[in-house]
Amino acid sequence: MAISHALCFGEKKRLGDETLKVKSSVQRLWKRKESAIEASEVQVAKRKTLALPSILTPYRTHSSALPKPTPVNLRRFAETPLVRRAINLLKDRIASLDWQVRVKRGFSVTGVVDVQERAAALRRGLEEPNASDSFRTLIEQVLEDALVGGFGAIEMELTGDAQKPFDLWAVDGATIQIDPKWDGNPESTRYAQTTGLPGTYGQILLRDDQLIYIRMNPRSHTPFGLGPLEVAFETVNSFLAAHRFAGNLASNAVVQYALWMNETTPTEHERLIRWWQDEIEGTGRVPLLSTEQKPEVLRFASGTDADMRLNWQEFLIRMVANAFSVPPMLLGLEQEVNRNTASELADEAFRSAVVPLAKLLAEHLTRDLFAKKLGWREFEFVFNELDAPDEITELQIQTQLLTAGVLTVNEVRAMRGLAPLPSAPAPDMSVERG
């Protein structure tokens, strides 16, 4: 009995030693895997937000429900011709602007360490924000969301690569929630993407230095912005109803007259209806009637321009143009417009609509991406040619400033995003020009 107990104890000890060996080997494998994961995370930026959450959890609205300014209705209204024209006027103009990364005012080029290499890395990261987007495709998505709902969101993640230090992804701004009790620390949670999916992807928490959130028309009583389409939502809804009615009226979908047959029996009435539908309607034949009394035509509407409410539609187009801060001429209303007024209205649209939105986007890239995410506060992102949309006017101004000695050649080249001439000293950006 003692020998059997000893054998059992020895067998248990041997099995226990083998279990410890297996456990230690598994732990070593997990440590290697965790170290490999940490190393890969340092080198490759990993996106946290979902690219298209609305496809995974599509919006569902009842067909008979009244339109309300929800994200699905805003995006549906953004696909109508009138609103699409207004959005493309601003979005395409800003996305096609030339831009540059330069040293801020208050910093000198000679005083910034590795200024050329770091500026080149910033430009490379913006030109290739991720594996599938370019700068223009990324910015167009963000500007679309900003103009539709007042929300434009970009996720930022570090790559650990000195040649391309960050990756950027456009995020559906309608899925972003904002914490109103944020403590102001860039490394604390400020945003959350709500996707409606179960589990981990139901709500994705994001720090302040992980997301650029662009608000149009910021207000003090709400953390969310107000987009131009939200302002014009009721106007667009009224315009679509009026336009639909005018289309039905013009295509004879709305019956504008009736035939009155006096003193006809029900049988004759039914025969006349069948004869008209089978033999006359849609054939173009001349109807021949042989009745004791001449039929009388009762006209309900004349189908003129006044019946189509064209003046009311023009007024609604002007309201949509006001919401997007563009002149009605750019949305197709060309009445009382000549060459002089057209040029003035185009300049006004550039100054009142394009410039503010472009500068808002540039300020967010400078503050959130360069300063918060990278800590490179010496650089700024700017769009070129925002002060003067006319190339000839800008050229004349710069030529006069060069002649008067106010600007140097390298300063003008820096304004145009060009490198300084090697024979001339680099411009000192520490002195602010008046």
Tab-separated table of C-alpha atoms in Angstrom, residues 180-387:
chain	number	residue	atom	x	y	z
A	180	PRO	CA	-19.737	67.848	-22.585
A	181	LYS	CA	-17.767	67.235	-19.350
A	182	TRP	CA	-14.403	66.854	-21.047
A	183	ASP	CA	-11.607	68.049	-18.733
A	184	GLY	CA	-9.507	69.682	-21.450
A	185	ASN	CA	-6.727	67.093	-21.445
A	186	PRO	CA	-5.840	66.022	-25.008
A	187	GLU	CA	-5.137	62.470	-23.780
A	188	SER	CA	-8.525	62.004	-22.081
A	189	THR	CA	-11.663	60.626	-23.714
A	190	ARG	CA	-13.721	63.308	-25.414
A	191	TYR	CA	-15.559	61.557	-28.264
A	192	ALA	CA	-17.322	58.245	-28.841
A	193	GLN	CA	-18.457	56.655	-32.079
A	194	THR	CA	-21.845	55.004	-31.645
A	195	THR	CA	-22.395	52.331	-34.276
A	196	GLY	CA	-25.331	50.368	-32.871
A	197	LEU	CA	-23.405	47.107	-33.156
A	198	PRO	CA	-23.239	44.652	-30.257
A	199	GLY	CA	-20.083	44.118	-28.250
A	200	THR	CA	-16.879	46.123	-28.470
A	201	TYR	CA	-17.854	47.979	-31.623
A	202	GLY	CA	-21.071	49.296	-30.126
A	203	GLN	CA	-19.349	52.391	-28.760
A	204	ILE	CA	-15.739	53.247	-29.607
A	205	LEU	CA	-14.112	55.719	-27.220
A	206	LEU	CA	-11.716	58.279	-28.694
A	207	ARG	CA	-9.335	60.700	-27.036
A	208	ASP	CA	-9.180	64.343	-27.958
A	209	ASP	CA	-5.876	63.800	-29.774
A	210	GLN	CA	-7.371	60.983	-31.871
A	211	LEU	CA	-10.172	62.870	-33.631
A	212	ILE	CA	-10.519	66.139	-35.499
A	213	TYR	CA	-14.125	67.310	-35.131
A	214	ILE	CA	-15.041	70.288	-37.323
A	215	ARG	CA	-18.113	72.220	-36.200
A	216	MET	CA	-19.768	74.746	-38.460
A	217	ASN	CA	-21.631	77.589	-36.725
A	218	PRO	CA	-20.558	76.635	-33.171
A	219	ARG	CA	-22.945	77.707	-30.413
A	220	SER	CA	-22.761	77.857	-26.629
A	221	HIS	CA	-25.931	75.898	-25.830
A	222	THR	CA	-24.936	72.722	-27.686
A	223	PRO	CA	-21.648	70.909	-28.365
A	224	PHE	CA	-22.722	70.163	-31.941
A	225	GLY	CA	-22.441	72.383	-34.992
A	226	LEU	CA	-25.096	73.594	-37.414
A	227	GLY	CA	-24.687	72.809	-41.095
A	228	PRO	CA	-26.064	74.908	-43.954
A	229	LEU	CA	-28.350	72.076	-45.067
A	230	GLU	CA	-29.860	71.921	-41.575
A	231	VAL	CA	-30.656	75.629	-41.871
A	232	ALA	CA	-32.244	75.132	-45.295
A	233	PHE	CA	-33.965	71.833	-44.477
A	234	GLU	CA	-37.544	73.140	-44.384
A	235	THR	CA	-36.883	75.290	-47.447
A	236	VAL	CA	-35.572	72.315	-49.419
A	237	ASN	CA	-38.557	70.240	-48.329
A	238	SER	CA	-40.956	72.933	-49.583
A	239	PHE	CA	-39.025	73.276	-52.827
A	240	LEU	CA	-39.184	69.539	-53.508
A	241	ALA	CA	-42.960	69.540	-52.947
A	242	ALA	CA	-43.491	72.550	-55.233
A	243	HIS	CA	-41.174	71.133	-57.869
A	244	ARG	CA	-42.930	67.768	-57.773
A	245	PHE	CA	-46.338	69.416	-58.183
A	246	ALA	CA	-45.089	71.527	-61.098
A	247	GLY	CA	-43.668	68.428	-62.763
A	248	ASN	CA	-46.959	66.572	-62.466
A	249	LEU	CA	-48.848	69.572	-63.803
A	250	ALA	CA	-46.538	69.984	-66.790
A	251	SER	CA	-46.651	66.271	-67.652
A	252	ASN	CA	-50.481	66.176	-67.555
A	253	ALA	CA	-50.396	63.899	-64.530
A	254	VAL	CA	-52.814	66.345	-62.909
A	255	VAL	CA	-56.170	66.464	-64.757
A	256	GLN	CA	-56.962	70.083	-65.622
A	257	TYR	CA	-60.427	69.705	-67.249
A	258	ALA	CA	-63.547	67.526	-67.395
A	259	LEU	CA	-66.339	66.763	-69.926
A	260	TRP	CA	-69.924	67.412	-68.918
A	261	MET	CA	-72.502	65.356	-70.845
A	262	ASN	CA	-76.006	66.669	-70.126
A	263	GLU	CA	-78.961	64.275	-69.811
A	264	THR	CA	-77.130	60.956	-70.392
A	265	THR	CA	-78.218	57.676	-68.910
A	266	PRO	CA	-75.787	55.633	-66.740
A	267	THR	CA	-75.432	53.112	-69.529
A	268	GLU	CA	-74.513	55.776	-72.088
A	269	HIS	CA	-72.159	57.299	-69.560
A	270	GLU	CA	-70.300	54.007	-69.080
A	271	ARG	CA	-70.179	53.363	-72.841
A	272	LEU	CA	-68.730	56.831	-73.425
A	273	ILE	CA	-66.034	56.261	-70.826
A	274	ARG	CA	-65.011	52.894	-72.289
A	275	TRP	CA	-65.049	54.288	-75.827
A	276	TRP	CA	-62.862	57.224	-74.819
A	277	GLN	CA	-60.348	55.043	-72.954
A	278	ASP	CA	-60.171	52.333	-75.622
A	279	GLU	CA	-60.337	54.308	-78.829
A	280	ILE	CA	-59.339	57.923	-78.235
A	281	GLU	CA	-57.107	58.385	-75.181
A	282	GLY	CA	-53.415	58.270	-76.088
A	283	THR	CA	-53.987	57.583	-79.817
A	284	GLY	CA	-54.079	61.098	-81.202
A	285	ARG	CA	-57.297	60.423	-83.147
A	286	VAL	CA	-59.958	63.058	-83.619
A	287	PRO	CA	-62.994	62.105	-81.493
A	288	LEU	CA	-66.389	62.297	-83.231
A	289	LEU	CA	-69.476	62.740	-81.088
A	290	SER	CA	-73.099	62.614	-82.271
A	291	THR	CA	-75.286	63.740	-79.403
A	292	GLU	CA	-78.402	65.856	-79.123
A	293	GLN	CA	-76.585	68.402	-76.950
A	294	LYS	CA	-72.990	69.561	-77.338
A	295	PRO	CA	-70.689	68.413	-74.504
A	296	GLU	CA	-69.293	71.181	-72.350
A	297	VAL	CA	-65.641	71.317	-71.213
A	298	LEU	CA	-65.107	72.324	-67.589
A	299	ARG	CA	-61.556	73.592	-67.117
A	300	PHE	CA	-60.128	73.476	-63.602
A	301	ALA	CA	-56.728	75.100	-64.269
A	302	SER	CA	-55.049	76.646	-67.259
A	303	GLY	CA	-51.622	75.057	-66.581
A	304	THR	CA	-49.730	78.330	-66.906
A	305	ASP	CA	-46.514	79.381	-65.145
A	306	ALA	CA	-48.589	80.892	-62.369
A	307	ASP	CA	-50.161	77.491	-61.683
A	308	MET	CA	-46.701	75.930	-61.452
A	309	ARG	CA	-45.753	78.414	-58.715
A	310	LEU	CA	-42.478	79.326	-60.456
A	311	ASN	CA	-42.095	82.550	-58.483
A	312	TRP	CA	-42.457	80.581	-55.259
A	313	GLN	CA	-39.800	78.126	-56.430
A	314	GLU	CA	-37.420	80.976	-57.245
A	315	PHE	CA	-37.945	82.398	-53.768
A	316	LEU	CA	-37.099	79.014	-52.226
A	317	ILE	CA	-33.938	78.777	-54.339
A	318	ARG	CA	-32.877	82.167	-52.990
A	319	MET	CA	-33.429	80.917	-49.434
A	320	VAL	CA	-31.264	77.860	-50.082
A	321	ALA	CA	-28.560	80.120	-51.504
A	322	ASN	CA	-28.731	82.297	-48.395
A	323	ALA	CA	-28.300	79.243	-46.171
A	324	PHE	CA	-25.111	78.259	-48.018
A	325	SER	CA	-23.874	81.894	-48.202
A	326	VAL	CA	-23.710	81.879	-51.998
A	327	PRO	CA	-25.466	84.246	-54.437
A	328	PRO	CA	-28.593	82.838	-56.136
A	329	MET	CA	-26.876	83.349	-59.491
A	330	LEU	CA	-24.636	80.353	-58.765
A	331	LEU	CA	-27.689	78.129	-58.213
A	332	GLY	CA	-29.198	78.916	-61.618
A	333	LEU	CA	-31.077	82.199	-61.088
A	334	GLU	CA	-29.503	84.471	-63.671
A	335	GLN	CA	-32.123	87.207	-63.809
A	336	GLU	CA	-30.924	90.808	-63.676
A	337	VAL	CA	-27.276	89.730	-63.856
A	338	ASN	CA	-24.735	91.311	-66.172
A	339	ARG	CA	-20.989	90.952	-66.530
A	340	ASN	CA	-20.127	93.467	-63.811
A	341	THR	CA	-22.556	92.152	-61.209
A	342	ALA	CA	-21.646	88.528	-61.995
A	343	SER	CA	-17.987	89.199	-61.224
A	344	GLU	CA	-18.853	90.946	-57.967
A	345	LEU	CA	-21.194	88.150	-56.908
A	346	ALA	CA	-18.561	85.507	-57.645
A	347	ASP	CA	-16.007	87.378	-55.524
A	348	GLU	CA	-18.555	87.746	-52.745
A	349	ALA	CA	-19.275	84.005	-52.790
A	350	PHE	CA	-15.557	83.273	-52.546
A	351	ARG	CA	-15.043	85.642	-49.604
A	352	SER	CA	-18.214	84.773	-47.680
A	353	ALA	CA	-18.458	81.006	-48.251
A	354	VAL	CA	-15.176	79.492	-49.470
A	355	VAL	CA	-12.640	81.433	-47.389
A	356	PRO	CA	-14.241	80.913	-43.924
A	357	LEU	CA	-14.707	77.158	-44.419
A	358	ALA	CA	-11.204	76.730	-45.867
A	359	LYS	CA	-9.624	78.611	-42.957
A	360	LEU	CA	-11.675	76.584	-40.465
A	361	LEU	CA	-10.338	73.355	-41.950
A	362	ALA	CA	-6.772	74.695	-42.019
A	363	GLU	CA	-6.946	75.777	-38.377
A	364	HIS	CA	-8.139	72.329	-37.286
A	365	LEU	CA	-5.312	70.597	-39.159
A	366	THR	CA	-2.786	72.972	-37.632
A	367	ARG	CA	-4.087	72.804	-34.075
A	368	ASP	CA	-5.317	69.218	-33.776
A	369	LEU	CA	-2.937	67.329	-36.066
A	370	PHE	CA	0.315	69.307	-35.961
A	371	ALA	CA	0.148	70.660	-32.407
A	372	LYS	CA	-1.870	68.136	-30.366
A	373	LYS	CA	-1.066	64.870	-32.119
A	374	LEU	CA	2.545	65.456	-33.160
A	375	GLY	CA	3.580	68.286	-30.850
A	376	TRP	CA	5.035	70.222	-33.801
A	377	ARG	CA	3.714	73.673	-32.989
A	378	GLU	CA	6.215	75.362	-35.287
A	379	PHE	CA	4.300	74.395	-38.437
A	380	GLU	CA	0.929	75.395	-39.852
A	381	PHE	CA	-1.293	74.274	-42.727
A	382	VAL	CA	-2.495	77.025	-45.058
A	383	PHE	CA	-4.400	77.229	-48.322
A	384	ASN	CA	-2.790	79.434	-50.935
A	385	GLU	CA	-4.593	82.225	-52.767
A	386	LEU	CA	-7.379	82.706	-50.237
A	387	ASP	CA	-6.932	86.480	-50.004
